PDB file of C-alpha atoms in Angstrom:
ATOM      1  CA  UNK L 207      10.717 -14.201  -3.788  1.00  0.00           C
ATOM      2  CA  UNK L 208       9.884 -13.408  -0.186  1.00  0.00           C
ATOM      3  CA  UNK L 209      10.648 -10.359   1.206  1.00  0.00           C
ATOM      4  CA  UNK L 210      12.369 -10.520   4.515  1.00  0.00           C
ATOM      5  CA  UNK L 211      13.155  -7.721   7.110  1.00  0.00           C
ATOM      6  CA  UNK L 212      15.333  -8.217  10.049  1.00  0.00           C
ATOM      7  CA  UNK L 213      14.914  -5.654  13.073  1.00  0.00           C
ATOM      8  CA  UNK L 214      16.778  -4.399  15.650  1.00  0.00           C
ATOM      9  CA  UNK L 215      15.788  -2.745  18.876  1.00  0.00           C
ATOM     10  CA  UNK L 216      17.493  -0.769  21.363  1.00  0.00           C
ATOM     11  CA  UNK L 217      18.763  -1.908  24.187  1.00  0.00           C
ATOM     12  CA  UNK L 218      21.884  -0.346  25.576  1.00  0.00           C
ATOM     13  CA  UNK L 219      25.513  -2.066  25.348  1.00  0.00           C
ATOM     14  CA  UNK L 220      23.624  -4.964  27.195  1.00  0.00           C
ATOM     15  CA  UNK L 221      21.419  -5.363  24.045  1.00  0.00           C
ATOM     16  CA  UNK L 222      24.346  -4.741  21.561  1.00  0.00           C
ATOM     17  CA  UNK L 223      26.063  -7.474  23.261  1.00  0.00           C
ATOM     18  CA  UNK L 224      23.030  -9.925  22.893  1.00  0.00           C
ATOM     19  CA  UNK L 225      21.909  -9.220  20.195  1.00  0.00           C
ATOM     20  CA  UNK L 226      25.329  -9.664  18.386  1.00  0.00           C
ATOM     21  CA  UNK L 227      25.511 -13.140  20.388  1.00  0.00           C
ATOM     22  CA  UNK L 228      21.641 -13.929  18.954  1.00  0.00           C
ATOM     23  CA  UNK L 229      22.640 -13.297  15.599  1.00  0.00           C
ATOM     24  CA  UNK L 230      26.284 -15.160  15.688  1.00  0.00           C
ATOM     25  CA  UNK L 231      24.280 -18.247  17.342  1.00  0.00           C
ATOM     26  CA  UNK L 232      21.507 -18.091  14.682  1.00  0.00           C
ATOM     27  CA  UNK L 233      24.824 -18.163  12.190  1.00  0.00           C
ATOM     28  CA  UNK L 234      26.102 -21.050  13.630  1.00  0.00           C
ATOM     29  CA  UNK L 235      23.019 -23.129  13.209  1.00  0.00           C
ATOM     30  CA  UNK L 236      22.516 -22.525  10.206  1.00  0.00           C
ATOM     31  CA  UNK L 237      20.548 -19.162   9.880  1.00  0.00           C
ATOM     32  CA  UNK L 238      21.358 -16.422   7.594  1.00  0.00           C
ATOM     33  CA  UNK L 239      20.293 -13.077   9.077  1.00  0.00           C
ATOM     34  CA  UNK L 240      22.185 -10.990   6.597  1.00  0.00           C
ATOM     35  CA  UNK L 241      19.931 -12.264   3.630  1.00  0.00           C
ATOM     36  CA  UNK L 242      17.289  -9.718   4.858  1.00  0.00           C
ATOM     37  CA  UNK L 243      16.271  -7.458   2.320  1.00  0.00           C
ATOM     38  CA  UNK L 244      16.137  -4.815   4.892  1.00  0.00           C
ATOM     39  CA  UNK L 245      17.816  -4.454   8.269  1.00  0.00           C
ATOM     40  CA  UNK L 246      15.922  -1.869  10.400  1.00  0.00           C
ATOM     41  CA  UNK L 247      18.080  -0.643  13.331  1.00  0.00           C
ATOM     42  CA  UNK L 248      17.084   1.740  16.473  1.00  0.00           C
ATOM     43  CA  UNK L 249      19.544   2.679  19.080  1.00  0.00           C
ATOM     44  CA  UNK L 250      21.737  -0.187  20.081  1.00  0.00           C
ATOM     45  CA  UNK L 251      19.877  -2.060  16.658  1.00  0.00           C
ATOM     46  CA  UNK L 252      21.773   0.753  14.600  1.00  0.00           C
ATOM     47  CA  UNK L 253      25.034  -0.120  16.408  1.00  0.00           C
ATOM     48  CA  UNK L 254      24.302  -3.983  15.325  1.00  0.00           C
ATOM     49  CA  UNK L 255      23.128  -2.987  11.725  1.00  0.00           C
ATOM     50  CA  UNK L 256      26.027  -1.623  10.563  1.00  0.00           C
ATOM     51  CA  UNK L 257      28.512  -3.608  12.300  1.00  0.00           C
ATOM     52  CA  UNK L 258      27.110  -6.815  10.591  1.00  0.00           C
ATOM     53  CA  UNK L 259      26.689  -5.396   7.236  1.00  0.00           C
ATOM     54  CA  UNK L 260      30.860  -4.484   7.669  1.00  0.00           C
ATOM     55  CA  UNK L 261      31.925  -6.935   6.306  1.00  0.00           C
ATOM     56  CA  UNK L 262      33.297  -8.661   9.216  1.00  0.00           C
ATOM     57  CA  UNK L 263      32.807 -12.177   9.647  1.00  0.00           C
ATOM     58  CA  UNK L 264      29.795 -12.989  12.210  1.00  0.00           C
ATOM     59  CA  UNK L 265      32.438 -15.253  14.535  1.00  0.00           C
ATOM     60  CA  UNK L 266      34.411 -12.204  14.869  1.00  0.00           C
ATOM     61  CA  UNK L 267      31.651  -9.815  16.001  1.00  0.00           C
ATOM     62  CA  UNK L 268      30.635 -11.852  18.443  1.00  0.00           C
ATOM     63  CA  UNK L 269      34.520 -12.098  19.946  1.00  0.00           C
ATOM     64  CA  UNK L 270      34.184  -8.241  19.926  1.00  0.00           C
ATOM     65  CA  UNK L 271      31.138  -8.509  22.410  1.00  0.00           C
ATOM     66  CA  UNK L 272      32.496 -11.607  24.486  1.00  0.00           C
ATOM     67  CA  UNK L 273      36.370 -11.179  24.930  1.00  0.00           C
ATOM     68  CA  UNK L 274      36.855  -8.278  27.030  1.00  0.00           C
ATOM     69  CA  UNK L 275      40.505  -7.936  25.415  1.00  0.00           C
ATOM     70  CA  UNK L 276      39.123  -7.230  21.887  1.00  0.00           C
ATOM     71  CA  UNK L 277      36.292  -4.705  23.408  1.00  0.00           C
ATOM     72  CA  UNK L 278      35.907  -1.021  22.522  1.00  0.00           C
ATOM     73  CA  UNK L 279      36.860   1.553  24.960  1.00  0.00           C
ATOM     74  CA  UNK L 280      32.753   2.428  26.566  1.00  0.00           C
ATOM     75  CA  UNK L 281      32.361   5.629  28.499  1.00  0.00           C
ATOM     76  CA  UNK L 282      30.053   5.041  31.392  1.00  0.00           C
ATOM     77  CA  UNK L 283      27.086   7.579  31.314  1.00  0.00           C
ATOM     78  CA  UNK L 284      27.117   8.100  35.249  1.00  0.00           C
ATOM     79  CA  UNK L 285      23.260   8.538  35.051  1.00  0.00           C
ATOM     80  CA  UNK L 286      20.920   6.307  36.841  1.00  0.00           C
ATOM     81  CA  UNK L 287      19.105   4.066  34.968  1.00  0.00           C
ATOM     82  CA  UNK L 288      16.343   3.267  37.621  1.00  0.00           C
ATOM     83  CA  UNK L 289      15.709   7.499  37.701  1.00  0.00           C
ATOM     84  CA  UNK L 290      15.682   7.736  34.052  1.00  0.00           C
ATOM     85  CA  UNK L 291      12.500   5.053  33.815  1.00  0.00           C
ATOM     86  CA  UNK L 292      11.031   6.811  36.393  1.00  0.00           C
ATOM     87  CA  UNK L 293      11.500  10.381  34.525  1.00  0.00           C
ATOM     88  CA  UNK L 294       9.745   8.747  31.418  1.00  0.00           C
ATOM     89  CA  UNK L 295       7.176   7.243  32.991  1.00  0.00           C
ATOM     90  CA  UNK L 296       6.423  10.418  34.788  1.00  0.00           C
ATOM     91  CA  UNK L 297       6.288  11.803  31.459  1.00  0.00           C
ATOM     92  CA  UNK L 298       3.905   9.051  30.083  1.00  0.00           C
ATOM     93  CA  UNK L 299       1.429   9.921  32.519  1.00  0.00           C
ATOM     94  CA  UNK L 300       1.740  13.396  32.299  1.00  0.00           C
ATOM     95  CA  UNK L 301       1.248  13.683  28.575  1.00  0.00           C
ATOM     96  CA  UNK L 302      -1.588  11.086  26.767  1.00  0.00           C
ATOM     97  CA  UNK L 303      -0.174  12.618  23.602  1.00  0.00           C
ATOM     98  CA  UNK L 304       3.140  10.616  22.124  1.00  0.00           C
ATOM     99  CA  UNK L 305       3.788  13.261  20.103  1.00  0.00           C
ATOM    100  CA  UNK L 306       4.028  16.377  23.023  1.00  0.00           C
ATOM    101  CA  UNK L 307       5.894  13.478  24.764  1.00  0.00           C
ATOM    102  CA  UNK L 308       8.297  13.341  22.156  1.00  0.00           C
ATOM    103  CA  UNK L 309       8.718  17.023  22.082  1.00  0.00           C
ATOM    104  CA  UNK L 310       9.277  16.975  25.641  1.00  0.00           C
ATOM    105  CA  UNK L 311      12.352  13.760  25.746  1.00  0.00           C
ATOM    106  CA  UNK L 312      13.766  16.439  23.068  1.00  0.00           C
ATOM    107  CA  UNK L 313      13.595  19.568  25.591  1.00  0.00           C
ATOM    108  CA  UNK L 314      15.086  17.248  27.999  1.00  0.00           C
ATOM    109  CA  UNK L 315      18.083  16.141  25.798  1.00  0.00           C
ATOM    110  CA  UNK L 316      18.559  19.538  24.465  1.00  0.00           C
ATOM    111  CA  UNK L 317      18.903  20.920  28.348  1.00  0.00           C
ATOM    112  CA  UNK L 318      21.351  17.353  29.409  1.00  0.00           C
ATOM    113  CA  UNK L 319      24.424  18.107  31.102  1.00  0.00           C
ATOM    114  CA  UNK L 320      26.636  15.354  29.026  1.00  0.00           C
ATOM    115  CA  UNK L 321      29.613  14.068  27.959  1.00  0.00           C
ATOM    116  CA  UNK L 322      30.438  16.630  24.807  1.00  0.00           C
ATOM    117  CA  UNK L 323      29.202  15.303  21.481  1.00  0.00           C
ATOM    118  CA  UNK L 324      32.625  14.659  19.586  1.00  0.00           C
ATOM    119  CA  UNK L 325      33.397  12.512  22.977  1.00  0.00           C
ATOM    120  CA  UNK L 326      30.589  10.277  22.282  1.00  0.00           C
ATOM    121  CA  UNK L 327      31.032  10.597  18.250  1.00  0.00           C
ATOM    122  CA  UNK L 328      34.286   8.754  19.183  1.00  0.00           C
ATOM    123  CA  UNK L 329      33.494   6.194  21.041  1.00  0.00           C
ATOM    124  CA  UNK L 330      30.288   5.633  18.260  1.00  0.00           C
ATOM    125  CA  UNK L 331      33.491   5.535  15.417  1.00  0.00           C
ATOM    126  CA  UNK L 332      35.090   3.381  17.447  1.00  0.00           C
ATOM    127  CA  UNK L 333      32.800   0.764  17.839  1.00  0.00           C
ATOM    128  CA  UNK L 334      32.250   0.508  13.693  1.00  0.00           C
ATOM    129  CA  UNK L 335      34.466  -1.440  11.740  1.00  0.00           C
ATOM    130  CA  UNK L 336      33.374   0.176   8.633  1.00  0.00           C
ATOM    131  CA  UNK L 337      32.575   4.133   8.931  1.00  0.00           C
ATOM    132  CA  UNK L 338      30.914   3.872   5.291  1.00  0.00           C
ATOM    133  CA  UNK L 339      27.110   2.145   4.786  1.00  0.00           C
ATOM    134  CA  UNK L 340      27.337  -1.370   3.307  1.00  0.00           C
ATOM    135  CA  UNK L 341      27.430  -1.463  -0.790  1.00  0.00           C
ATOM    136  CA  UNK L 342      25.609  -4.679  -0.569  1.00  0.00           C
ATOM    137  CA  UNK L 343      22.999  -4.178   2.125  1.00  0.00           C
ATOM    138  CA  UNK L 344      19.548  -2.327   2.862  1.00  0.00           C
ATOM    139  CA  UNK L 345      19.885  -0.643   6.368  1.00  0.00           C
ATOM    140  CA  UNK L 346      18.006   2.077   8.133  1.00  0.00           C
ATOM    141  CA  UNK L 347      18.443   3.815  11.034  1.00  0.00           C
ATOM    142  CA  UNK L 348      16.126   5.524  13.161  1.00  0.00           C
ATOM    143  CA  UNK L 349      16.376   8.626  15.108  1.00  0.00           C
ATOM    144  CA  UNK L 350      14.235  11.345  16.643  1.00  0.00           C
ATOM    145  CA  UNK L 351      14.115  14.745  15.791  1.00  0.00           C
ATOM    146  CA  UNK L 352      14.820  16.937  18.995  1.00  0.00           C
ATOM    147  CA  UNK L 353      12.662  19.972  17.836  1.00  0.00           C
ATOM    148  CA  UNK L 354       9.695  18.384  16.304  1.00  0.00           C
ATOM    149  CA  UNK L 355       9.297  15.093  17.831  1.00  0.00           C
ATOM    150  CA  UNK L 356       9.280  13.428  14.498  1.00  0.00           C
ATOM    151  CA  UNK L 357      10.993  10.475  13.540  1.00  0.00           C
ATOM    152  CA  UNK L 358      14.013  10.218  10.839  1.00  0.00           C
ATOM    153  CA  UNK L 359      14.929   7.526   9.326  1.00  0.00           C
ATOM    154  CA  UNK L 360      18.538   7.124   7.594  1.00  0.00           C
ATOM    155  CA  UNK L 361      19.801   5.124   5.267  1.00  0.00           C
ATOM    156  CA  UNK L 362      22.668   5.124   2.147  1.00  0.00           C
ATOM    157  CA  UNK L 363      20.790   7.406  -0.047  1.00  0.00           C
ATOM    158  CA  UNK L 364      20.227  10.239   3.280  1.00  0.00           C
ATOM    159  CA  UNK L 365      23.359  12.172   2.860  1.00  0.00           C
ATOM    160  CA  UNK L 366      24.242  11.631   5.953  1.00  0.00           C
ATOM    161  CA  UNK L 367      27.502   9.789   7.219  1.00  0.00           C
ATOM    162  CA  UNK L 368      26.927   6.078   8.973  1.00  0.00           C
ATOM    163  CA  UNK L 369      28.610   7.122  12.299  1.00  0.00           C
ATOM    164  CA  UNK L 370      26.930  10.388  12.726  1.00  0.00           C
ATOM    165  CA  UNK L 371      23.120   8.246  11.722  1.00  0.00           C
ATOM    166  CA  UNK L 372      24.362   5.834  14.134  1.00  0.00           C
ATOM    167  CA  UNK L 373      25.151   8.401  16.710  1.00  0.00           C
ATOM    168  CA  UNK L 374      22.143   9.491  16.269  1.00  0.00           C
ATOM    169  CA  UNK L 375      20.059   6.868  16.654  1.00  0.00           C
ATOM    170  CA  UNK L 376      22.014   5.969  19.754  1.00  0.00           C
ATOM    171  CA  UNK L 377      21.855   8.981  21.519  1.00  0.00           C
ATOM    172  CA  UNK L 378      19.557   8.347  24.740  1.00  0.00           C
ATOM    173  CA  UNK L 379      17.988  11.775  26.314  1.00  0.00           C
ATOM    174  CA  UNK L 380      19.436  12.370  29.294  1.00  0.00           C
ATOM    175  CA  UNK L 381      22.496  10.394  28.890  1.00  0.00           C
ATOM    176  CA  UNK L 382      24.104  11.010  25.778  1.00  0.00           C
ATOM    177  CA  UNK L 383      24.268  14.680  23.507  1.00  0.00           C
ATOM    178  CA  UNK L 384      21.925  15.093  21.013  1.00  0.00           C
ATOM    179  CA  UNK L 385      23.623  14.373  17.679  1.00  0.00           C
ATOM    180  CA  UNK L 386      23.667  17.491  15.235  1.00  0.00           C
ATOM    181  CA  UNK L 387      23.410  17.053  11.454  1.00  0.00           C
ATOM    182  CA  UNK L 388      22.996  19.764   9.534  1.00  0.00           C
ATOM    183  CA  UNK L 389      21.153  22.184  11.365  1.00  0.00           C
ATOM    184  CA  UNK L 390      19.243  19.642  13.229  1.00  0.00           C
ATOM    185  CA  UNK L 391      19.632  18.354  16.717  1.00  0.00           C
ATOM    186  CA  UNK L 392      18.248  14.554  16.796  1.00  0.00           C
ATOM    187  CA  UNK L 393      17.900  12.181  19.478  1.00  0.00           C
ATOM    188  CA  UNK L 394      17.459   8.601  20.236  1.00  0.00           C
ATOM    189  CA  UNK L 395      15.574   6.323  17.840  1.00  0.00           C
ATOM    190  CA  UNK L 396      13.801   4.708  20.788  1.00  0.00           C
ATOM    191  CA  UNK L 397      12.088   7.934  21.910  1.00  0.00           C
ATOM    192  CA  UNK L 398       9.528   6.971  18.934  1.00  0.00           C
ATOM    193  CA  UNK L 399       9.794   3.263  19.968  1.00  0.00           C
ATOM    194  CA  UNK L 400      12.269   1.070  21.078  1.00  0.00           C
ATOM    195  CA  UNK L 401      11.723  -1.525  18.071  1.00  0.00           C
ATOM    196  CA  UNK L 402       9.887   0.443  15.634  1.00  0.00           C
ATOM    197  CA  UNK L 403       9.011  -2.502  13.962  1.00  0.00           C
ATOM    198  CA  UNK L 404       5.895  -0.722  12.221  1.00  0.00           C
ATOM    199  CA  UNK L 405       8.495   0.864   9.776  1.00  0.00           C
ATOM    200  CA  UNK L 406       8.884  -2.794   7.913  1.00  0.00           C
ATOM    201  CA  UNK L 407       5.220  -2.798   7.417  1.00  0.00           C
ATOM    202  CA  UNK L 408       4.399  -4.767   4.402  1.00  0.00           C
ATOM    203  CA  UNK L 409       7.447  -7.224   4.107  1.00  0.00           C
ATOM    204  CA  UNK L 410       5.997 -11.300   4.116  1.00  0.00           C
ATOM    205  CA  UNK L 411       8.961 -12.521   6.926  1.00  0.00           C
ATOM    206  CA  UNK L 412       9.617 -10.155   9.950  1.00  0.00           C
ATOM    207  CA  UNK L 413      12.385 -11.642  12.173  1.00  0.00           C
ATOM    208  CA  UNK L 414      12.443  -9.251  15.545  1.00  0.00           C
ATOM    209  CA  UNK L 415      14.955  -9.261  18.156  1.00  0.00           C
ATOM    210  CA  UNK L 416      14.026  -7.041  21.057  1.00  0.00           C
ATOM    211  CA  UNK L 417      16.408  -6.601  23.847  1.00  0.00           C
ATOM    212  CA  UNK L 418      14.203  -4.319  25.755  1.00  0.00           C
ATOM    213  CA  UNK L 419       9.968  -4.336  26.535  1.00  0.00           C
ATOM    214  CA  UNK L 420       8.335  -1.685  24.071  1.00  0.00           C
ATOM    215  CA  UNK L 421       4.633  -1.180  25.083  1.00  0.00           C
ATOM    216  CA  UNK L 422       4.027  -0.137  21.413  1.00  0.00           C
ATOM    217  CA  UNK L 423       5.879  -3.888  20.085  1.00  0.00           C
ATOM    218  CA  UNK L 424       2.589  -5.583  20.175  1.00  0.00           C
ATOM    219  CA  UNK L 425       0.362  -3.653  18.633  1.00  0.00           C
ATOM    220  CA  UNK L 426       3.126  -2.679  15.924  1.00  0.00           C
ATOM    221  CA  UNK L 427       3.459  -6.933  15.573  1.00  0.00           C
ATOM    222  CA  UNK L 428      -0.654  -6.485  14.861  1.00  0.00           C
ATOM    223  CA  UNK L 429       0.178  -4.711  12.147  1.00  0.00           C
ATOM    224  CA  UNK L 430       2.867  -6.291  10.614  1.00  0.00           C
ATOM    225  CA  UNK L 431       0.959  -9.875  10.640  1.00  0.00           C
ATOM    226  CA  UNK L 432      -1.754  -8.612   8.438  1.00  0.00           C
ATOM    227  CA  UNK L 433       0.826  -8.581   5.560  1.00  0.00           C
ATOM    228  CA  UNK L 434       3.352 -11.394   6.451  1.00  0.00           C
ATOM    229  CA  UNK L 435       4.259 -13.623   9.695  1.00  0.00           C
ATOM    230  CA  UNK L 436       6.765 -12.716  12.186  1.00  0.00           C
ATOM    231  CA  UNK L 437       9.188 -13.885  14.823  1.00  0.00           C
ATOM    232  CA  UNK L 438       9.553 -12.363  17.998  1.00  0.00           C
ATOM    233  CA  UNK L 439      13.101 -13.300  19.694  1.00  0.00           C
ATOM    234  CA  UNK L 440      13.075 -11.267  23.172  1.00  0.00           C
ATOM    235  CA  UNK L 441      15.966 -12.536  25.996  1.00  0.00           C
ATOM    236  CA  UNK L 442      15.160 -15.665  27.644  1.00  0.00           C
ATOM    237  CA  UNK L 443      16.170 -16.263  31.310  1.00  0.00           C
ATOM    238  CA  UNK L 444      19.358 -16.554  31.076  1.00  0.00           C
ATOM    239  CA  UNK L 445      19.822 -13.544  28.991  1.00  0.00           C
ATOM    240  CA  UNK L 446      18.003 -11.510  30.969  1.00  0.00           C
ATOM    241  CA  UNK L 447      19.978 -12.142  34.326  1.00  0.00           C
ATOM    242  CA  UNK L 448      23.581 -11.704  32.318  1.00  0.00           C
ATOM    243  CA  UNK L 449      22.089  -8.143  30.823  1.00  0.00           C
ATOM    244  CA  UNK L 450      20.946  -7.332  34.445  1.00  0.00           C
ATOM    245  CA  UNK L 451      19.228  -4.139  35.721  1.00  0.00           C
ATOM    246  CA  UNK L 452      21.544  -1.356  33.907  1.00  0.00           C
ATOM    247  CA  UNK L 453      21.514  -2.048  30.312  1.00  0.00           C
ATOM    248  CA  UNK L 454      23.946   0.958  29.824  1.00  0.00           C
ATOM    249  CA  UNK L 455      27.088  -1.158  31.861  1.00  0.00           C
ATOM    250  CA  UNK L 456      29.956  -2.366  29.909  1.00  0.00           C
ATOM    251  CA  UNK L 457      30.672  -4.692  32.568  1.00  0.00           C
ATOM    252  CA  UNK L 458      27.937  -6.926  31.610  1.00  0.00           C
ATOM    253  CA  UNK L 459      28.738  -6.996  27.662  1.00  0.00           C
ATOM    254  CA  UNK L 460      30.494 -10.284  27.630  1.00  0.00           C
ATOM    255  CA  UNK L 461      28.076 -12.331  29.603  1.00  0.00           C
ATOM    256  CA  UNK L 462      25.249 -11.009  27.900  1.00  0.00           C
ATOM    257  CA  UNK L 463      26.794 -11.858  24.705  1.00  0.00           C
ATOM    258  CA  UNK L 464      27.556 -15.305  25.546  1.00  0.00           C
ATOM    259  CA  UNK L 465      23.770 -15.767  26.673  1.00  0.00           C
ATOM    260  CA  UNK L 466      22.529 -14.615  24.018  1.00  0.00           C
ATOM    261  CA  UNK L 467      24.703 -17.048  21.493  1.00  0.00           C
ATOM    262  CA  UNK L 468      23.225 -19.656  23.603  1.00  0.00           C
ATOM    263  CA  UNK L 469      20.055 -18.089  23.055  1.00  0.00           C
ATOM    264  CA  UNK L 470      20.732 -18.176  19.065  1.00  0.00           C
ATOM    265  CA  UNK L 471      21.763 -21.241  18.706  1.00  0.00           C
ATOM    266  CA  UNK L 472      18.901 -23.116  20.416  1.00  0.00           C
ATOM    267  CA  UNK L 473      16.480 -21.132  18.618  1.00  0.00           C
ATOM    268  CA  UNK L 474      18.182 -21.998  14.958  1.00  0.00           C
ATOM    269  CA  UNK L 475      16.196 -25.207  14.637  1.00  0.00           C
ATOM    270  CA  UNK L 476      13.159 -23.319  14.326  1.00  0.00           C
ATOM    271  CA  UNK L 477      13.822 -20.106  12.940  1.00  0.00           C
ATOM    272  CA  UNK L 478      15.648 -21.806   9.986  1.00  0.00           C
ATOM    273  CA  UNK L 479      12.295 -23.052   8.630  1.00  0.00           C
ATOM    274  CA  UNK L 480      10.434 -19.444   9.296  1.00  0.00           C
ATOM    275  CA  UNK L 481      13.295 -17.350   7.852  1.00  0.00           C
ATOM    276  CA  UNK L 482      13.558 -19.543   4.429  1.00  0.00           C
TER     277      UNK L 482
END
């Protein structure tokens, strides 16, 4: 049987939004995500892995993301996107090494002036129908250690509650507090990468939905093709202008989910033939 892994990048509530519509389009013509044997999440990709392992139906995920009536109280972050790329970059050209990099997003989230951390665990519980990882369903999570630099990656058997490995993969430097588990401190998921797609190495169907650019994506896609094929579903035009320049704005949560269903649903023709 082939093995198939499904991955989610990061992306903000923007990607959340369209990647839920993606998926629910894919759905409705005729393409099962959920039969991946694994479902790799990182950032807003953990928020979408465990919502659509819930249990909920597809249909009524995506009303979640599109109806503004049914959507989850979002704190705004109050931090400027724009000078947050240009604080990474600065650090990308600074440091050749990804690893003192790493170390040094950590320093930065560790030092944040924030919202405090059982704030943002909230609004994290809040936006899972389930607070318990799916029976019937492989995910993982990744997040960044805040100390070390190294990666983390979570699943059912971690000991570790789904909303705090959620929080934790979803907690940008900068913007959001560091989630603490145990006595670690761990950050975002996308300080490794924003896909981390090289963690599915090895599995024969790799379906990849990446809200945001990664400059590590291709060379991680490199690696996955010398062991299977894969599918690279980034936002099309019309996605891209409904998730627009702050990917962290609530405000743009319904359009970007309806673009993205769109989106889904015109690419179900030929990603039903890849994905079985």
């Amino acid at each position: 049987m082939t093995k198939r892994a499904l991955v989610l990048g990061g992306g903000g509530v923007a990607g959340i939004a369209w990647e839920t519509g993606v998926l629910a389009g894919l759905a409705a013509g005729g393409v099962d995500c959920l039969a991946a044997d694994k479902i790799l999440g990182t950032s807003a990709g953990a928020t979408v892995a465990a919502q659509i392992t819930s249990g909920l139906p597809m249909e009524e995920l995506f009303r979640r993301q599109a109806d503004p009536v049914l959507q989850n109280t979002e704190l705004r972050s109050g931090v400027s996107v724009g000078s947050l790329v240009v604080l990474f970059e600065g650090m990308y050209r600074r440091e050749s090494d990804l690893a003192t990099m790493r170390k040094e997003a950590g320093t930065l989230a560790l030092a944040a002036e924030t919202v405090a951390e059982p704030v943002r665990h909230g609004v994290i519980a809040s936006r899972l129908p389930r607070h318990e990882w799916p029976a019937n369903a492989e995910i993982e999570l990744v997040a960044v250690d805040t100390a070390t630099g190294e990666h983390q990656v979570f699943h059912r058997g971690s000991g570790v509650g789904l909303v705090d490995a959620v929080a934790a993969s979803c907690a940008v430097p900068g913007v959001w507090p560091p989630v603490t588990i145990g006595a670690t401190r761990y950050m975002d998921g996308g300080v490794r990468s924003g896909v981390n797609a090289d963690l599915v190495a090895g599995y024969e169907r790799v379906l990849i939905l990446a809200p945001m650019d990664d400059v590590q994506l291709a060379g991680q896609i490199d690696l996955l093709e010398e062991s299977g094929r894969v599918e690279l579903v980034i936002p099309d035009e019309e996605s891209a202008a409904a998730m627009g320049a702050d990917p962290l704005d609530p405000a743009v949560r319904t359009p970007s989910a309806e673009a993205g269903y769109r989106q889904g649903l015109a690419l179900a023709g030929r990603l039903s033939v890849f994905w079985s």
